Short mmCIF file of C-alpha atoms in Angstrom, two decimals:
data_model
loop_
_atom_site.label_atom_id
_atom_site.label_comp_id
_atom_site.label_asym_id
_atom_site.label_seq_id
_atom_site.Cartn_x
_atom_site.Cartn_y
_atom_site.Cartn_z
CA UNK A 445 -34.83 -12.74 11.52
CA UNK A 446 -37.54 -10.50 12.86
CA UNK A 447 -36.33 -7.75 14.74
CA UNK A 448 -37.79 -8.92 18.30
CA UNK A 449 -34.62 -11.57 18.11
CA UNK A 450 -36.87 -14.54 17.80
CA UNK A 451 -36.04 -16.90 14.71
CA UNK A 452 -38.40 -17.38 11.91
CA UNK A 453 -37.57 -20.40 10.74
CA UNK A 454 -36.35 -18.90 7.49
CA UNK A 455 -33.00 -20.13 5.81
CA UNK A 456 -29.75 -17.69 6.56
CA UNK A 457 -27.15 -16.60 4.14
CA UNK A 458 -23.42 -15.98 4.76
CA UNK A 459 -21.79 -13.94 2.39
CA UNK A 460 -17.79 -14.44 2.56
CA UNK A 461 -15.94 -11.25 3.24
CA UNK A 462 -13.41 -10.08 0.18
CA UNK A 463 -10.42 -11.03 1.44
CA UNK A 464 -11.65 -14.84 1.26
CA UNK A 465 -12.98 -14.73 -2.07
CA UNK A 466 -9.48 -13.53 -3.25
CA UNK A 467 -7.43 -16.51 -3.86
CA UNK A 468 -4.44 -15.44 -5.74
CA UNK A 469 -1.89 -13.65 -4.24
CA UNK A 470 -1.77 -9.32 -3.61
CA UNK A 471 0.71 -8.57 -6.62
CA UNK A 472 0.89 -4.70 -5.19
CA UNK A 473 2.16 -5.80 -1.24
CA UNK A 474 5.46 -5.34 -2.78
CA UNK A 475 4.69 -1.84 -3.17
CA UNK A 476 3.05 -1.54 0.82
CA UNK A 477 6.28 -3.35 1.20
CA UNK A 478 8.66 -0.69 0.36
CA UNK A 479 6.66 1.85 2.08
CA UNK A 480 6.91 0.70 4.93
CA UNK A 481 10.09 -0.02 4.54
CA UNK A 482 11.04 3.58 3.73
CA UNK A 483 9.16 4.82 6.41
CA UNK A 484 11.54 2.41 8.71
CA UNK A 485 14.42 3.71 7.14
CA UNK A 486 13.78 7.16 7.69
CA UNK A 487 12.86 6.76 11.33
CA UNK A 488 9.09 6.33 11.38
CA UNK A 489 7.28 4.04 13.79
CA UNK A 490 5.01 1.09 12.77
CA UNK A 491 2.24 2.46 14.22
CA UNK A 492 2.85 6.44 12.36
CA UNK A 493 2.77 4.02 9.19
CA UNK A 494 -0.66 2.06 9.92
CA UNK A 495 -2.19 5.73 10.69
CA UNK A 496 -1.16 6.84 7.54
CA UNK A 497 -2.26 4.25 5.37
CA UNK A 498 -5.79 4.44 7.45
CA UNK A 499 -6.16 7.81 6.83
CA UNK A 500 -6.20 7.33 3.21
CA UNK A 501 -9.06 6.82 1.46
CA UNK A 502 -9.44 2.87 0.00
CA UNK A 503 -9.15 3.98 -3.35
CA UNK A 504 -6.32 6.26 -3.56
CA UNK A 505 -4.03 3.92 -1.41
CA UNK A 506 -4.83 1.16 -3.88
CA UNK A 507 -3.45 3.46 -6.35
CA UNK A 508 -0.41 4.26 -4.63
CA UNK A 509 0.24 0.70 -3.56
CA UNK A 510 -0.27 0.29 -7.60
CA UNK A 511 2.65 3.16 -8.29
CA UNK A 512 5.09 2.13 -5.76
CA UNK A 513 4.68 -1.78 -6.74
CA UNK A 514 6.07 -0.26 -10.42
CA UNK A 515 8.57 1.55 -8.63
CA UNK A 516 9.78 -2.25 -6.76
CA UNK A 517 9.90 -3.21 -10.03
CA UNK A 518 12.40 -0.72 -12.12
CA UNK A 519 14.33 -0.73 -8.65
CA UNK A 520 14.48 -4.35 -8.72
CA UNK A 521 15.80 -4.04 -12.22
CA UNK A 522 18.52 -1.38 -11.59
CA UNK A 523 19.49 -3.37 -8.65
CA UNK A 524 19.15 -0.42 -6.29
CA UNK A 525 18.58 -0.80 -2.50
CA UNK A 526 16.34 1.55 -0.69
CA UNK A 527 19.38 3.64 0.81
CA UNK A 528 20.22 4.21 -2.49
CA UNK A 529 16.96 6.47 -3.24
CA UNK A 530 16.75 8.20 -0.07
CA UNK A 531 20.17 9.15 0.21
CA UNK A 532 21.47 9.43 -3.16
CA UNK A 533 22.19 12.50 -5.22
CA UNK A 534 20.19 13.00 -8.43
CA UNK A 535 22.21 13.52 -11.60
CA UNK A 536 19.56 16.51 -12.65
CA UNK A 537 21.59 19.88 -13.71
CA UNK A 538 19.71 22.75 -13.53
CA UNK A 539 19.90 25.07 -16.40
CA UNK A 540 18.54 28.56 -16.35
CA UNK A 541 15.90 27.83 -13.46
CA UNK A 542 15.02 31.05 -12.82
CA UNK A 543 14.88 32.57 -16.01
#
């Protein structure tokens, strides 16, 4: 199309957008999933949430999604519940820490 808004008569393209050409299913939501869901639990707002996840850069919240999707997963297998990691005490003794 020429830039004066007129048509050509030349054939148009559409190209699909990513999310269209992705058929199978997101196997990391689990992991936005449980963010969210820990950010609920600890008294933070939807909206504090969606800031957060915009303010990270594509890349590194793909790889986060990634780490906490692996996290789901050895939850999932421990059968541990959110409450469980946020409020429980660690089993870690400290030996010598400052020495």
């Amino acid at each position: 199309m020429p830039r004066d808004g007129t048509d050509d008569g030349g054939s148009s393209t559409s190209v699909a957008s990513r999310e269209d050409e992705c058929s199978a299913p997101d196997k990391h939501a689990g992991g936005e999933k449980l963010f969210r869901e820990m950010g609920r639990s600890v008294g933070i707002e939807d909206e504090t949430l969606n800031n957060v996840i915009q303010s990270v850069s594509g890349e590194t919240w793909r790889k986060r999604r990634a780490g906490l999707h692996l996290f789901l997963d050895n939850m999932n297998s421990k059968k541990l519940h959110i409450v469980d990691i946020l409020h429980g005490r660690s089993d870690i003794i400290l030996a010598k820490a400052l020495t």
